Amino acid sequence: MIKKYFIRVCIFLTPVVGFVALLEYGVRQLPSSPAIIGSYLQEHAEAIEVLVLGASQQQAAINPAYMSRPTLNLASGHQDYSDDYDILSQLHPKMPALQTVILAMTFAHFDTAPNPDESWKHNTYLTHYGVNAFGRKTYLKDHLLYLSNPSFYTKSLQQAFIDGDRPDINQYGYLDYTTTSAFAKANYDPKALAAIPLTIEKNAKPKEVIKNAKSFWQLLEYCVKNDLQAVILLTPVTQNHYQARNPVMVKNRDSILERARKLYPELIVFDSETAPLDYTQFNNHNHLNAAGAKRYTQEVDAYLINID
């Protein structure tokens, strides 16, 4: 009886497992920034001198193609300081030439809840970068991409294999989505741009500040102990975004930054939140487009060269 039941279960599950395996295979064929970055990391890890961490603002702002030294941009959407620490501490041993670590600090960075240990992003880190951010030993499911976020990957598969959309990604994994951005669709017309809703975090979250600050100090300590130059970028935003920031959140961020400068005199801060960039340099109010990234990356690169 048990044997027959087991056989029936296997017969039922075989096509299900096969279908999921097919979806997983399809996801791994997608042209994506993490996949390209992972390949670049595997081939050039020993030569990388500059590592960029942070959230989507940093991801959009720094294009390694315009850096003088070999650079890897591992920033990504909603990436917090805890994730940054896991990435840095686990990849640094594979990067003997690493000298500079570029960190992010948007006005809302400390008030944004850190990713949970079981975040689907951690499957991405593990699969493409070999980084375990789960806070525990890994299992087979942690290596699977599709099941970590079925809705996201189903949409991605549809866009790639049915709609024929192919993202514009360079050899370093930098994604150029200028033509599909909100500002580009509005043709950068001031009146049309004014009608685009401003998406901005408005609520201060003291408990999250404590969590994120702990990981931030951990990052800085790692850089100091390993003789890595830490650089904090305050990336450009539009005036609309700048003026709409919650002053309490700004004060929280600025107080931590001021303390960091006092505790770590060697820390470098490149403040460009109010850089004189026009709307044609942005994808939206707080993310640069490819043209803005080219200009900004070259400015950051020149600044770092001058202080060396």
PDB file of C-alpha atoms in Angstrom:
ATOM      1  CA  MET A   1       0.000   0.000   0.000  1.00  0.00           C
ATOM      2  CA  ILE A   2       2.732   2.450   1.022  1.00  0.00           C
ATOM      3  CA  LYS A   3       4.745   1.582  -2.067  1.00  0.00           C
ATOM      4  CA  LYS A   4       1.781   2.266  -4.371  1.00  0.00           C
ATOM      5  CA  TYR A   5       1.095   5.561  -2.606  1.00  0.00           C
ATOM      6  CA  PHE A   6       4.720   6.588  -3.006  1.00  0.00           C
ATOM      7  CA  ILE A   7       4.649   5.738  -6.712  1.00  0.00           C
ATOM      8  CA  ARG A   8       1.482   7.810  -7.207  1.00  0.00           C
ATOM      9  CA  VAL A   9       3.042  10.779  -5.421  1.00  0.00           C
ATOM     10  CA  CYS A  10       6.132  10.515  -7.615  1.00  0.00           C
ATOM     11  CA  ILE A  11       4.002  10.338 -10.754  1.00  0.00           C
ATOM     12  CA  PHE A  12       2.102  13.434  -9.634  1.00  0.00           C
ATOM     13  CA  LEU A  13       5.205  15.411  -8.631  1.00  0.00           C
ATOM     14  CA  THR A  14       7.404  14.585 -11.619  1.00  0.00           C
ATOM     15  CA  PRO A  15       5.727  16.967 -14.088  1.00  0.00           C
ATOM     16  CA  VAL A  16       5.461  19.651 -11.377  1.00  0.00           C
ATOM     17  CA  VAL A  17       9.167  19.404 -10.558  1.00  0.00           C
ATOM     18  CA  GLY A  18       9.967  19.322 -14.267  1.00  0.00           C
ATOM     19  CA  PHE A  19       7.940  22.490 -14.888  1.00  0.00           C
ATOM     20  CA  VAL A  20       9.598  24.326 -12.006  1.00  0.00           C
ATOM     21  CA  ALA A  21      13.008  23.176 -13.255  1.00  0.00           C
ATOM     22  CA  LEU A  22      12.153  24.559 -16.691  1.00  0.00           C
ATOM     23  CA  LEU A  23      11.174  27.902 -15.182  1.00  0.00           C
ATOM     24  CA  GLU A  24      14.387  27.980 -13.155  1.00  0.00           C
ATOM     25  CA  TYR A  25      16.405  27.270 -16.284  1.00  0.00           C
ATOM     26  CA  GLY A  26      14.603  30.071 -18.105  1.00  0.00           C
ATOM     27  CA  VAL A  27      15.299  32.542 -15.303  1.00  0.00           C
ATOM     28  CA  ARG A  28      18.988  31.696 -15.427  1.00  0.00           C
ATOM     29  CA  GLN A  29      19.030  32.504 -19.148  1.00  0.00           C
ATOM     30  CA  LEU A  30      17.605  35.977 -18.593  1.00  0.00           C
ATOM     31  CA  PRO A  31      19.897  38.890 -19.430  1.00  0.00           C
ATOM     32  CA  SER A  32      20.079  40.540 -16.009  1.00  0.00           C
ATOM     33  CA  SER A  33      22.435  42.842 -14.146  1.00  0.00           C
ATOM     34  CA  PRO A  34      23.149  40.320 -11.340  1.00  0.00           C
ATOM     35  CA  ALA A  35      23.990  37.573 -13.844  1.00  0.00           C
ATOM     36  CA  ILE A  36      26.370  39.795 -15.809  1.00  0.00           C
ATOM     37  CA  ILE A  37      27.906  41.215 -12.635  1.00  0.00           C
ATOM     38  CA  GLY A  38      28.393  37.687 -11.329  1.00  0.00           C
ATOM     39  CA  SER A  39      30.242  36.659 -14.486  1.00  0.00           C
ATOM     40  CA  TYR A  40      32.383  39.794 -14.348  1.00  0.00           C
ATOM     41  CA  LEU A  41      33.149  39.142 -10.690  1.00  0.00           C
ATOM     42  CA  GLN A  42      34.206  35.590 -11.394  1.00  0.00           C
ATOM     43  CA  GLU A  43      36.568  36.666 -14.174  1.00  0.00           C
ATOM     44  CA  HIS A  44      38.021  39.862 -12.671  1.00  0.00           C
ATOM     45  CA  ALA A  45      37.774  39.525  -8.871  1.00  0.00           C
ATOM     46  CA  GLU A  46      41.532  39.663  -8.348  1.00  0.00           C
ATOM     47  CA  ALA A  47      41.829  42.956 -10.271  1.00  0.00           C
ATOM     48  CA  ILE A  48      38.959  44.912  -8.677  1.00  0.00           C
ATOM     49  CA  GLU A  49      40.174  47.985  -6.796  1.00  0.00           C
ATOM     50  CA  VAL A  50      36.894  49.799  -6.129  1.00  0.00           C
ATOM     51  CA  LEU A  51      33.706  48.214  -4.766  1.00  0.00           C
ATOM     52  CA  VAL A  52      30.413  50.133  -4.860  1.00  0.00           C
ATOM     53  CA  LEU A  53      27.706  49.176  -2.366  1.00  0.00           C
ATOM     54  CA  GLY A  54      24.318  50.663  -1.504  1.00  0.00           C
ATOM     55  CA  ALA A  55      20.767  50.845  -2.796  1.00  0.00           C
ATOM     56  CA  SER A  56      19.258  51.698  -6.192  1.00  0.00           C
ATOM     57  CA  GLN A  57      20.391  55.336  -6.125  1.00  0.00           C
ATOM     58  CA  GLN A  58      24.008  54.172  -6.006  1.00  0.00           C
ATOM     59  CA  GLN A  59      23.304  51.454  -8.540  1.00  0.00           C
ATOM     60  CA  ALA A  60      22.072  54.076 -11.015  1.00  0.00           C
ATOM     61  CA  ALA A  61      24.706  56.709 -10.195  1.00  0.00           C
ATOM     62  CA  ILE A  62      27.963  54.801 -10.743  1.00  0.00           C
ATOM     63  CA  ASN A  63      28.762  53.232 -14.102  1.00  0.00           C
ATOM     64  CA  PRO A  64      32.076  51.324 -13.801  1.00  0.00           C
ATOM     65  CA  ALA A  65      32.751  51.980 -17.487  1.00  0.00           C
ATOM     66  CA  TYR A  66      33.784  55.528 -16.563  1.00  0.00           C
ATOM     67  CA  MET A  67      36.016  54.704 -13.599  1.00  0.00           C
ATOM     68  CA  SER A  68      39.804  54.792 -14.055  1.00  0.00           C
ATOM     69  CA  ARG A  69      40.388  51.854 -11.736  1.00  0.00           C
ATOM     70  CA  PRO A  70      38.726  48.413 -12.063  1.00  0.00           C
ATOM     71  CA  THR A  71      35.356  48.881 -10.368  1.00  0.00           C
ATOM     72  CA  LEU A  72      32.481  46.592  -9.429  1.00  0.00           C
ATOM     73  CA  ASN A  73      29.068  48.086  -8.647  1.00  0.00           C
ATOM     74  CA  LEU A  74      27.151  45.695  -6.389  1.00  0.00           C
ATOM     75  CA  ALA A  75      24.546  48.214  -5.264  1.00  0.00           C
ATOM     76  CA  SER A  76      20.917  47.188  -5.847  1.00  0.00           C
ATOM     77  CA  GLY A  77      17.389  48.224  -5.024  1.00  0.00           C
ATOM     78  CA  HIS A  78      16.502  48.202  -1.299  1.00  0.00           C
ATOM     79  CA  GLN A  79      19.951  46.960  -0.333  1.00  0.00           C
ATOM     80  CA  ASP A  80      20.702  47.814   3.284  1.00  0.00           C
ATOM     81  CA  TYR A  81      23.893  48.133   5.327  1.00  0.00           C
ATOM     82  CA  SER A  82      23.578  44.595   6.670  1.00  0.00           C
ATOM     83  CA  ASP A  83      23.542  43.236   3.118  1.00  0.00           C
ATOM     84  CA  ASP A  84      26.444  45.545   2.266  1.00  0.00           C
ATOM     85  CA  TYR A  85      28.441  44.093   5.137  1.00  0.00           C
ATOM     86  CA  ASP A  86      27.755  40.511   4.083  1.00  0.00           C
ATOM     87  CA  ILE A  87      28.791  41.304   0.513  1.00  0.00           C
ATOM     88  CA  LEU A  88      31.965  43.134   1.523  1.00  0.00           C
ATOM     89  CA  SER A  89      33.139  40.724   4.212  1.00  0.00           C
ATOM     90  CA  GLN A  90      32.564  37.637   2.067  1.00  0.00           C
ATOM     91  CA  LEU A  91      33.911  38.960  -1.240  1.00  0.00           C
ATOM     92  CA  HIS A  92      36.880  40.925   0.077  1.00  0.00           C
ATOM     93  CA  PRO A  93      39.040  37.786   0.523  1.00  0.00           C
ATOM     94  CA  LYS A  94      38.567  37.164  -3.219  1.00  0.00           C
ATOM     95  CA  MET A  95      39.618  40.738  -4.074  1.00  0.00           C
ATOM     96  CA  PRO A  96      43.291  41.130  -3.108  1.00  0.00           C
ATOM     97  CA  ALA A  97      43.587  44.425  -5.014  1.00  0.00           C
ATOM     98  CA  LEU A  98      40.590  46.072  -3.335  1.00  0.00           C
ATOM     99  CA  GLN A  99      41.454  49.526  -1.995  1.00  0.00           C
ATOM    100  CA  THR A 100      38.258  51.589  -1.935  1.00  0.00           C
ATOM    101  CA  VAL A 101      34.728  50.849  -0.747  1.00  0.00           C
ATOM    102  CA  ILE A 102      32.009  53.295  -1.788  1.00  0.00           C
ATOM    103  CA  LEU A 103      29.011  53.393   0.548  1.00  0.00           C
ATOM    104  CA  ALA A 104      25.595  55.009   0.205  1.00  0.00           C
ATOM    105  CA  MET A 105      23.769  57.306   2.591  1.00  0.00           C
ATOM    106  CA  THR A 106      20.504  58.659   1.236  1.00  0.00           C
ATOM    107  CA  PHE A 107      18.402  60.746   3.600  1.00  0.00           C
ATOM    108  CA  ALA A 108      16.099  57.730   4.165  1.00  0.00           C
ATOM    109  CA  HIS A 109      18.799  55.092   4.388  1.00  0.00           C
ATOM    110  CA  PHE A 110      18.635  54.685   8.152  1.00  0.00           C
ATOM    111  CA  ASP A 111      14.839  54.872   8.385  1.00  0.00           C
ATOM    112  CA  THR A 112      14.226  52.122   5.828  1.00  0.00           C
ATOM    113  CA  ALA A 113      13.575  48.682   7.313  1.00  0.00           C
ATOM    114  CA  PRO A 114      16.431  46.227   6.626  1.00  0.00           C
ATOM    115  CA  ASN A 115      15.682  43.239   4.433  1.00  0.00           C
ATOM    116  CA  PRO A 116      14.527  40.149   6.340  1.00  0.00           C
ATOM    117  CA  ASP A 117      16.940  37.215   6.445  1.00  0.00           C
ATOM    118  CA  GLU A 118      14.684  35.283   4.067  1.00  0.00           C
ATOM    119  CA  SER A 119      14.529  38.083   1.478  1.00  0.00           C
ATOM    120  CA  TRP A 120      14.433  36.908  -2.129  1.00  0.00           C
ATOM    121  CA  LYS A 121      17.366  39.215  -2.809  1.00  0.00           C
ATOM    122  CA  HIS A 122      19.534  36.872  -0.784  1.00  0.00           C
ATOM    123  CA  ASN A 123      18.875  34.072  -3.291  1.00  0.00           C
ATOM    124  CA  THR A 124      20.250  36.438  -5.932  1.00  0.00           C
ATOM    125  CA  TYR A 125      23.379  37.181  -3.903  1.00  0.00           C
ATOM    126  CA  LEU A 126      23.999  33.486  -3.291  1.00  0.00           C
ATOM    127  CA  THR A 127      23.387  32.398  -6.878  1.00  0.00           C
ATOM    128  CA  HIS A 128      25.325  35.096  -8.708  1.00  0.00           C
ATOM    129  CA  TYR A 129      27.896  36.354  -6.193  1.00  0.00           C
ATOM    130  CA  GLY A 130      28.397  33.409  -3.877  1.00  0.00           C
ATOM    131  CA  VAL A 131      27.371  35.556  -0.887  1.00  0.00           C
ATOM    132  CA  ASN A 132      25.330  34.063   1.947  1.00  0.00           C
ATOM    133  CA  ALA A 133      23.192  36.819   3.491  1.00  0.00           C
ATOM    134  CA  PHE A 134      20.652  34.465   5.069  1.00  0.00           C
ATOM    135  CA  GLY A 135      22.343  34.510   8.456  1.00  0.00           C
ATOM    136  CA  ARG A 136      22.376  30.701   8.564  1.00  0.00           C
ATOM    137  CA  LYS A 137      23.702  27.761   6.583  1.00  0.00           C
ATOM    138  CA  THR A 138      22.143  27.484   3.135  1.00  0.00           C
ATOM    139  CA  TYR A 139      19.854  24.826   1.681  1.00  0.00           C
ATOM    140  CA  LEU A 140      18.901  23.798  -1.840  1.00  0.00           C
ATOM    141  CA  LYS A 141      15.945  26.203  -1.960  1.00  0.00           C
ATOM    142  CA  ASP A 142      18.285  29.129  -1.284  1.00  0.00           C
ATOM    143  CA  HIS A 143      19.984  28.475  -4.610  1.00  0.00           C
ATOM    144  CA  LEU A 144      16.715  28.660  -6.568  1.00  0.00           C
ATOM    145  CA  LEU A 145      15.776  31.971  -8.142  1.00  0.00           C
ATOM    146  CA  TYR A 146      12.290  31.446  -9.565  1.00  0.00           C
ATOM    147  CA  LEU A 147      10.707  30.134  -6.370  1.00  0.00           C
ATOM    148  CA  SER A 148      12.241  33.002  -4.355  1.00  0.00           C
ATOM    149  CA  ASN A 149       9.944  35.494  -6.135  1.00  0.00           C
ATOM    150  CA  PRO A 150       7.600  33.801  -8.664  1.00  0.00           C
ATOM    151  CA  SER A 151       5.629  36.947  -9.580  1.00  0.00           C
ATOM    152  CA  PHE A 152       8.779  38.959 -10.338  1.00  0.00           C
ATOM    153  CA  TYR A 153      10.433  36.241 -12.378  1.00  0.00           C
ATOM    154  CA  THR A 154       7.242  35.297 -14.222  1.00  0.00           C
ATOM    155  CA  LYS A 155       6.984  38.894 -15.389  1.00  0.00           C
ATOM    156  CA  SER A 156      10.667  38.915 -16.328  1.00  0.00           C
ATOM    157  CA  LEU A 157      10.289  35.717 -18.334  1.00  0.00           C
ATOM    158  CA  GLN A 158       7.284  37.146 -20.157  1.00  0.00           C
ATOM    159  CA  GLN A 159       9.096  40.361 -21.006  1.00  0.00           C
ATOM    160  CA  ALA A 160      12.149  38.527 -22.315  1.00  0.00           C
ATOM    161  CA  PHE A 161      10.723  35.528 -24.135  1.00  0.00           C
ATOM    162  CA  ILE A 162       7.228  36.662 -25.137  1.00  0.00           C
ATOM    163  CA  ASP A 163       7.435  40.446 -25.482  1.00  0.00           C
ATOM    164  CA  GLY A 164      11.000  40.330 -26.744  1.00  0.00           C
ATOM    165  CA  ASP A 165      12.217  43.083 -24.399  1.00  0.00           C
ATOM    166  CA  ARG A 166      15.955  43.058 -23.909  1.00  0.00           C
ATOM    167  CA  PRO A 167      17.463  45.347 -21.264  1.00  0.00           C
ATOM    168  CA  ASP A 168      20.426  47.535 -22.191  1.00  0.00           C
ATOM    169  CA  ILE A 169      23.156  46.236 -19.861  1.00  0.00           C
ATOM    170  CA  ASN A 170      26.871  46.811 -20.343  1.00  0.00           C
ATOM    171  CA  GLN A 171      29.690  44.388 -19.554  1.00  0.00           C
ATOM    172  CA  TYR A 172      29.866  45.633 -15.962  1.00  0.00           C
ATOM    173  CA  GLY A 173      26.180  44.973 -15.316  1.00  0.00           C
ATOM    174  CA  TYR A 174      25.134  48.637 -15.480  1.00  0.00           C
ATOM    175  CA  LEU A 175      21.494  48.834 -16.586  1.00  0.00           C
ATOM    176  CA  ASP A 176      20.444  51.735 -18.797  1.00  0.00           C
ATOM    177  CA  TYR A 177      16.663  52.147 -18.683  1.00  0.00           C
ATOM    178  CA  THR A 178      16.625  55.809 -19.691  1.00  0.00           C
ATOM    179  CA  THR A 179      14.116  55.431 -22.513  1.00  0.00           C
ATOM    180  CA  THR A 180      11.547  53.704 -20.296  1.00  0.00           C
ATOM    181  CA  SER A 181      11.960  56.000 -17.285  1.00  0.00           C
ATOM    182  CA  ALA A 182       9.240  58.305 -15.998  1.00  0.00           C
ATOM    183  CA  PHE A 183      11.121  61.461 -16.961  1.00  0.00           C
ATOM    184  CA  ALA A 184      11.913  60.217 -20.470  1.00  0.00           C
ATOM    185  CA  LYS A 185       8.283  59.272 -21.082  1.00  0.00           C
ATOM    186  CA  ALA A 186       7.367  62.823 -20.068  1.00  0.00           C
ATOM    187  CA  ASN A 187       9.934  64.050 -22.609  1.00  0.00           C
ATOM    188  CA  TYR A 188      11.533  66.051 -19.766  1.00  0.00           C
ATOM    189  CA  ASP A 189       8.807  68.657 -20.171  1.00  0.00           C
ATOM    190  CA  PRO A 190       8.562  70.763 -16.950  1.00  0.00           C
ATOM    191  CA  LYS A 191       4.754  70.681 -16.899  1.00  0.00           C
ATOM    192  CA  ALA A 192       4.617  66.936 -17.487  1.00  0.00           C
ATOM    193  CA  LEU A 193       7.309  66.329 -14.882  1.00  0.00           C
ATOM    194  CA  ALA A 194       5.347  68.344 -12.342  1.00  0.00           C
ATOM    195  CA  ALA A 195       2.463  65.898 -12.762  1.00  0.00           C
ATOM    196  CA  ILE A 196       4.631  62.876 -11.925  1.00  0.00           C
ATOM    197  CA  PRO A 197       3.993  61.827  -8.292  1.00  0.00           C
ATOM    198  CA  LEU A 198       6.972  62.249  -5.999  1.00  0.00           C
ATOM    199  CA  THR A 199       7.710  58.898  -4.353  1.00  0.00           C
ATOM    200  CA  ILE A 200       9.560  59.591  -1.133  1.00  0.00           C
ATOM    201  CA  GLU A 201       9.790  58.058   2.338  1.00  0.00           C
ATOM    202  CA  LYS A 202       8.096  60.437   4.762  1.00  0.00           C
ATOM    203  CA  ASN A 203       7.979  58.590   8.080  1.00  0.00           C
ATOM    204  CA  ALA A 204      10.863  58.553  10.553  1.00  0.00           C
ATOM    205  CA  LYS A 205      11.397  55.118  12.093  1.00  0.00           C
ATOM    206  CA  PRO A 206      13.624  55.261  15.183  1.00  0.00           C
ATOM    207  CA  LYS A 207      13.762  51.482  15.628  1.00  0.00           C
ATOM    208  CA  GLU A 208      14.990  51.002  12.070  1.00  0.00           C
ATOM    209  CA  VAL A 209      17.588  53.736  12.559  1.00  0.00           C
ATOM    210  CA  ILE A 210      19.081  51.743  15.445  1.00  0.00           C
ATOM    211  CA  LYS A 211      19.223  48.540  13.370  1.00  0.00           C
ATOM    212  CA  ASN A 212      20.745  50.198  10.323  1.00  0.00           C
ATOM    213  CA  ALA A 213      23.208  52.258  12.334  1.00  0.00           C
ATOM    214  CA  LYS A 214      24.564  49.080  13.941  1.00  0.00           C
ATOM    215  CA  SER A 215      25.312  47.601  10.511  1.00  0.00           C
ATOM    216  CA  PHE A 216      26.728  50.917   9.284  1.00  0.00           C
ATOM    217  CA  TRP A 217      29.272  51.075  12.113  1.00  0.00           C
ATOM    218  CA  GLN A 218      30.120  47.443  11.455  1.00  0.00           C
ATOM    219  CA  LEU A 219      30.880  48.338   7.838  1.00  0.00           C
ATOM    220  CA  LEU A 220      33.154  51.212   8.774  1.00  0.00           C
ATOM    221  CA  GLU A 221      34.980  49.093  11.349  1.00  0.00           C
ATOM    222  CA  TYR A 222      35.593  46.415   8.733  1.00  0.00           C
ATOM    223  CA  CYS A 223      37.059  48.989   6.344  1.00  0.00           C
ATOM    224  CA  VAL A 224      39.373  50.401   9.014  1.00  0.00           C
ATOM    225  CA  LYS A 225      40.581  47.000  10.240  1.00  0.00           C
ATOM    226  CA  ASN A 226      41.276  45.857   6.681  1.00  0.00           C
ATOM    227  CA  ASP A 227      42.936  49.090   5.515  1.00  0.00           C
ATOM    228  CA  LEU A 228      40.188  49.892   3.023  1.00  0.00           C
ATOM    229  CA  GLN A 229      39.355  53.491   2.164  1.00  0.00           C
ATOM    230  CA  ALA A 230      35.674  54.083   2.907  1.00  0.00           C
ATOM    231  CA  VAL A 231      33.948  56.703   0.769  1.00  0.00           C
ATOM    232  CA  ILE A 232      30.376  57.864   1.370  1.00  0.00           C
ATOM    233  CA  LEU A 233      28.463  59.258  -1.582  1.00  0.00           C
ATOM    234  CA  LEU A 234      25.441  61.497  -1.143  1.00  0.00           C
ATOM    235  CA  THR A 235      24.051  61.031  -4.628  1.00  0.00           C
ATOM    236  CA  PRO A 236      22.228  63.761  -6.596  1.00  0.00           C
ATOM    237  CA  VAL A 237      18.466  64.307  -6.382  1.00  0.00           C
ATOM    238  CA  THR A 238      16.173  66.864  -7.966  1.00  0.00           C
ATOM    239  CA  GLN A 239      15.260  70.013  -6.065  1.00  0.00           C
ATOM    240  CA  ASN A 240      11.682  68.728  -5.707  1.00  0.00           C
ATOM    241  CA  HIS A 241      12.951  65.635  -3.931  1.00  0.00           C
ATOM    242  CA  TYR A 242      15.479  67.560  -1.864  1.00  0.00           C
ATOM    243  CA  GLN A 243      12.884  70.008  -0.568  1.00  0.00           C
ATOM    244  CA  ALA A 244      10.332  67.281   0.196  1.00  0.00           C
ATOM    245  CA  ARG A 245      12.599  65.357   2.586  1.00  0.00           C
ATOM    246  CA  ASN A 246      11.448  64.805   6.153  1.00  0.00           C
ATOM    247  CA  PRO A 247      13.679  67.102   8.284  1.00  0.00           C
ATOM    248  CA  VAL A 248      13.687  64.615  11.169  1.00  0.00           C
ATOM    249  CA  MET A 249      15.037  61.904   8.899  1.00  0.00           C
ATOM    250  CA  VAL A 250      17.612  64.269   7.454  1.00  0.00           C
ATOM    251  CA  LYS A 251      18.723  65.225  10.967  1.00  0.00           C
ATOM    252  CA  ASN A 252      19.074  61.553  11.923  1.00  0.00           C
ATOM    253  CA  ARG A 253      21.193  60.859   8.865  1.00  0.00           C
ATOM    254  CA  ASP A 254      23.328  63.980   9.257  1.00  0.00           C
ATOM    255  CA  SER A 255      23.986  63.345  12.961  1.00  0.00           C
ATOM    256  CA  ILE A 256      25.265  59.837  12.195  1.00  0.00           C
ATOM    257  CA  LEU A 257      27.378  61.171   9.361  1.00  0.00           C
ATOM    258  CA  GLU A 258      28.869  63.869  11.589  1.00  0.00           C
ATOM    259  CA  ARG A 259      29.709  61.290  14.245  1.00  0.00           C
ATOM    260  CA  ALA A 260      31.294  59.031  11.617  1.00  0.00           C
ATOM    261  CA  ARG A 261      33.507  61.886  10.454  1.00  0.00           C
ATOM    262  CA  LYS A 262      34.713  62.466  14.012  1.00  0.00           C
ATOM    263  CA  LEU A 263      35.314  58.810  14.819  1.00  0.00           C
ATOM    264  CA  TYR A 264      36.925  58.026  11.465  1.00  0.00           C
ATOM    265  CA  PRO A 265      38.959  61.042  10.292  1.00  0.00           C
ATOM    266  CA  GLU A 266      40.109  59.088   7.253  1.00  0.00           C
ATOM    267  CA  LEU A 267      36.497  58.732   6.041  1.00  0.00           C
ATOM    268  CA  ILE A 268      35.812  60.525   2.749  1.00  0.00           C
ATOM    269  CA  VAL A 269      32.405  62.094   2.081  1.00  0.00           C
ATOM    270  CA  PHE A 270      31.452  63.229  -1.407  1.00  0.00           C
ATOM    271  CA  ASP A 271      28.324  65.345  -0.978  1.00  0.00           C
ATOM    272  CA  SER A 272      26.510  65.932  -4.254  1.00  0.00           C
ATOM    273  CA  GLU A 273      22.846  65.848  -3.211  1.00  0.00           C
ATOM    274  CA  THR A 274      22.401  69.367  -4.587  1.00  0.00           C
ATOM    275  CA  ALA A 275      24.634  68.931  -7.632  1.00  0.00           C
ATOM    276  CA  PRO A 276      23.546  71.268 -10.470  1.00  0.00           C
ATOM    277  CA  LEU A 277      22.065  68.622 -12.754  1.00  0.00           C
ATOM    278  CA  ASP A 278      18.984  69.278 -14.847  1.00  0.00           C
ATOM    279  CA  TYR A 279      16.043  66.928 -15.319  1.00  0.00           C
ATOM    280  CA  THR A 280      17.522  65.382 -18.479  1.00  0.00           C
ATOM    281  CA  GLN A 281      20.138  63.725 -16.236  1.00  0.00           C
ATOM    282  CA  PHE A 282      17.557  61.824 -14.178  1.00  0.00           C
ATOM    283  CA  ASN A 283      15.301  58.795 -14.591  1.00  0.00           C
ATOM    284  CA  ASN A 284      13.122  60.085 -11.767  1.00  0.00           C
ATOM    285  CA  HIS A 285      13.500  62.475  -8.848  1.00  0.00           C
ATOM    286  CA  ASN A 286      16.229  60.509  -7.045  1.00  0.00           C
ATOM    287  CA  HIS A 287      17.826  58.259  -9.643  1.00  0.00           C
ATOM    288  CA  LEU A 288      20.263  59.386 -12.332  1.00  0.00           C
ATOM    289  CA  ASN A 289      19.906  58.097 -15.873  1.00  0.00           C
ATOM    290  CA  ALA A 290      22.780  56.809 -18.013  1.00  0.00           C
ATOM    291  CA  ALA A 291      23.815  60.302 -19.127  1.00  0.00           C
ATOM    292  CA  GLY A 292      23.716  61.579 -15.550  1.00  0.00           C
ATOM    293  CA  ALA A 293      25.647  58.528 -14.369  1.00  0.00           C
ATOM    294  CA  LYS A 294      28.375  59.112 -16.940  1.00  0.00           C
ATOM    295  CA  ARG A 295      28.860  62.677 -15.776  1.00  0.00           C
ATOM    296  CA  TYR A 296      28.597  61.841 -12.092  1.00  0.00           C
ATOM    297  CA  THR A 297      30.873  58.799 -12.274  1.00  0.00           C
ATOM    298  CA  GLN A 298      33.536  60.866 -13.997  1.00  0.00           C
ATOM    299  CA  GLU A 299      33.257  63.500 -11.252  1.00  0.00           C
ATOM    300  CA  VAL A 300      33.579  60.883  -8.513  1.00  0.00           C
ATOM    301  CA  ASP A 301      36.494  59.271 -10.317  1.00  0.00           C
ATOM    302  CA  ALA A 302      38.322  62.589 -10.676  1.00  0.00           C
ATOM    303  CA  TYR A 303      37.722  63.379  -7.009  1.00  0.00           C
ATOM    304  CA  LEU A 304      39.138  60.029  -5.886  1.00  0.00           C
ATOM    305  CA  ILE A 305      42.173  60.431  -8.142  1.00  0.00           C
ATOM    306  CA  ASN A 306      42.920  63.869  -6.672  1.00  0.00           C
ATOM    307  CA  ILE A 307      42.904  62.617  -3.079  1.00  0.00           C
ATOM    308  CA  ASP A 308      45.098  59.581  -3.723  1.00  0.00           C
TER     309      ASP A 308
END
